[in-house]
Short mmCIF file of C-alpha atoms in Angstrom, two decimals:
data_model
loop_
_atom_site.label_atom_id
_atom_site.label_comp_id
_atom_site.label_asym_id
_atom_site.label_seq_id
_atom_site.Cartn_x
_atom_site.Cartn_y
_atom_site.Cartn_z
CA UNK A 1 0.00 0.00 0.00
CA UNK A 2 1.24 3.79 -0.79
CA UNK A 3 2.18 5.98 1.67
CA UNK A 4 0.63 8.53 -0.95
CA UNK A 5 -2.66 10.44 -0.95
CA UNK A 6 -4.26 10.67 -4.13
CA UNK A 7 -5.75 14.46 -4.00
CA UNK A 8 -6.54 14.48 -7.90
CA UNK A 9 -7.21 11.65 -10.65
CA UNK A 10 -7.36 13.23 -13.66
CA UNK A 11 -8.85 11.97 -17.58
CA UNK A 12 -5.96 13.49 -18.78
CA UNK A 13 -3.21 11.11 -17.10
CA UNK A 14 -2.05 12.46 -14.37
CA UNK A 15 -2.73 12.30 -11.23
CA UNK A 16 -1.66 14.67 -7.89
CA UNK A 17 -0.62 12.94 -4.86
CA UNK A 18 0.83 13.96 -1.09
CA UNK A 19 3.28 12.31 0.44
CA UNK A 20 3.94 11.27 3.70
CA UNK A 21 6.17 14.31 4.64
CA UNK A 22 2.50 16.79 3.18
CA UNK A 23 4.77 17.56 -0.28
CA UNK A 24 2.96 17.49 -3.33
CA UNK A 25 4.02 15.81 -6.41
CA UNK A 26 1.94 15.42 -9.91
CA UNK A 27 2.64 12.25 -11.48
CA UNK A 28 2.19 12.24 -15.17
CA UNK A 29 2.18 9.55 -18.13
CA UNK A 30 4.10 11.14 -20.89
CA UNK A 31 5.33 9.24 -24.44
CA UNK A 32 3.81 8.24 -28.03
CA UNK A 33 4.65 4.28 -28.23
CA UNK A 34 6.35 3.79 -25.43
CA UNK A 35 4.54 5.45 -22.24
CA UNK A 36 6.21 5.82 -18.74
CA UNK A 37 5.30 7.91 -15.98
CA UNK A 38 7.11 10.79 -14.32
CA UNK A 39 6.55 12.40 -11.34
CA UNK A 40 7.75 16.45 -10.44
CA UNK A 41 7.47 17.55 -6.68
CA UNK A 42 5.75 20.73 -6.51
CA UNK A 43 7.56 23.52 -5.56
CA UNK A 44 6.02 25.91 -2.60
CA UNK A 45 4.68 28.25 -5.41
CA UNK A 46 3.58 25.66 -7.32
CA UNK A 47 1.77 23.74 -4.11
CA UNK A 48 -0.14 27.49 -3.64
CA UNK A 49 -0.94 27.40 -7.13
CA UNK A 50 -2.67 23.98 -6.98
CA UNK A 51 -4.02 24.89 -3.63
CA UNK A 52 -5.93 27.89 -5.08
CA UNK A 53 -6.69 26.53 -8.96
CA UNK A 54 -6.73 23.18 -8.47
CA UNK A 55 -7.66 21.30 -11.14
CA UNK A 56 -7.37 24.25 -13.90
CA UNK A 57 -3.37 24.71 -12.28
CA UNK A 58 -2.60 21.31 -12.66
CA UNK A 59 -3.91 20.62 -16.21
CA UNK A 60 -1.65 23.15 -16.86
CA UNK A 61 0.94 21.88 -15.37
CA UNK A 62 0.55 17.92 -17.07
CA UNK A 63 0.42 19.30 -20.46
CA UNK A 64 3.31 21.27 -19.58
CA UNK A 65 5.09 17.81 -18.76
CA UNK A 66 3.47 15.90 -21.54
CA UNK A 67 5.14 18.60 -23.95
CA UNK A 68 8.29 18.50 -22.20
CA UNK A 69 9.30 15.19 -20.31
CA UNK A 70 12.44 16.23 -18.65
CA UNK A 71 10.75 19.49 -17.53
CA UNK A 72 14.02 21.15 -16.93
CA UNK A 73 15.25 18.35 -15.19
CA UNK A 74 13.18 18.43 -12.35
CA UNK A 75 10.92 14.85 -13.48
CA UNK A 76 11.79 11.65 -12.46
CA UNK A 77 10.40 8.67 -13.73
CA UNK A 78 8.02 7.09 -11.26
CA UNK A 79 8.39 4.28 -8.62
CA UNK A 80 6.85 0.98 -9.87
CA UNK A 81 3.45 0.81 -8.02
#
């Protein structure tokens, strides 16, 4: 079982989650034939962004990924679940 709380399950593949330690983190499936997930902690701006937008923030913010995997090197790919 995750030590993560799922906040936000999106249609558009991604999903945000807090971790044990209250961070937030979207995780994000990105790819065309080959799809793998990555996850990018929120930073403290981004975390009041999401906290006042929600939804509309972080749709943003996945198609932002999704256009740009790496996303300035601050992705990871995600832990097997």
């Amino acid at each position: 079982m995750s030590d993560e709380e799922v906040l936000l399950q999106s249609p558009l593949l991604y999903r945000v989650l807090r971790g044990r330690d209250g961070a937030l983190s979207i995780e994000v499936v990105v790819g065309g034939i080959v799809q793998f997930e990555v996850r990018v902690r929120l930073n403290a701006e981004e975390t009041e962004s999401f906290q006042r937008e929600g939804r509309a923030f972080s749709d943003r913010m996945a198609q932002a990924i999704m256009a740009n995997p790496p996303f300035g090197g601050r992705s990871v790919k995600s832990p097997v679940q």
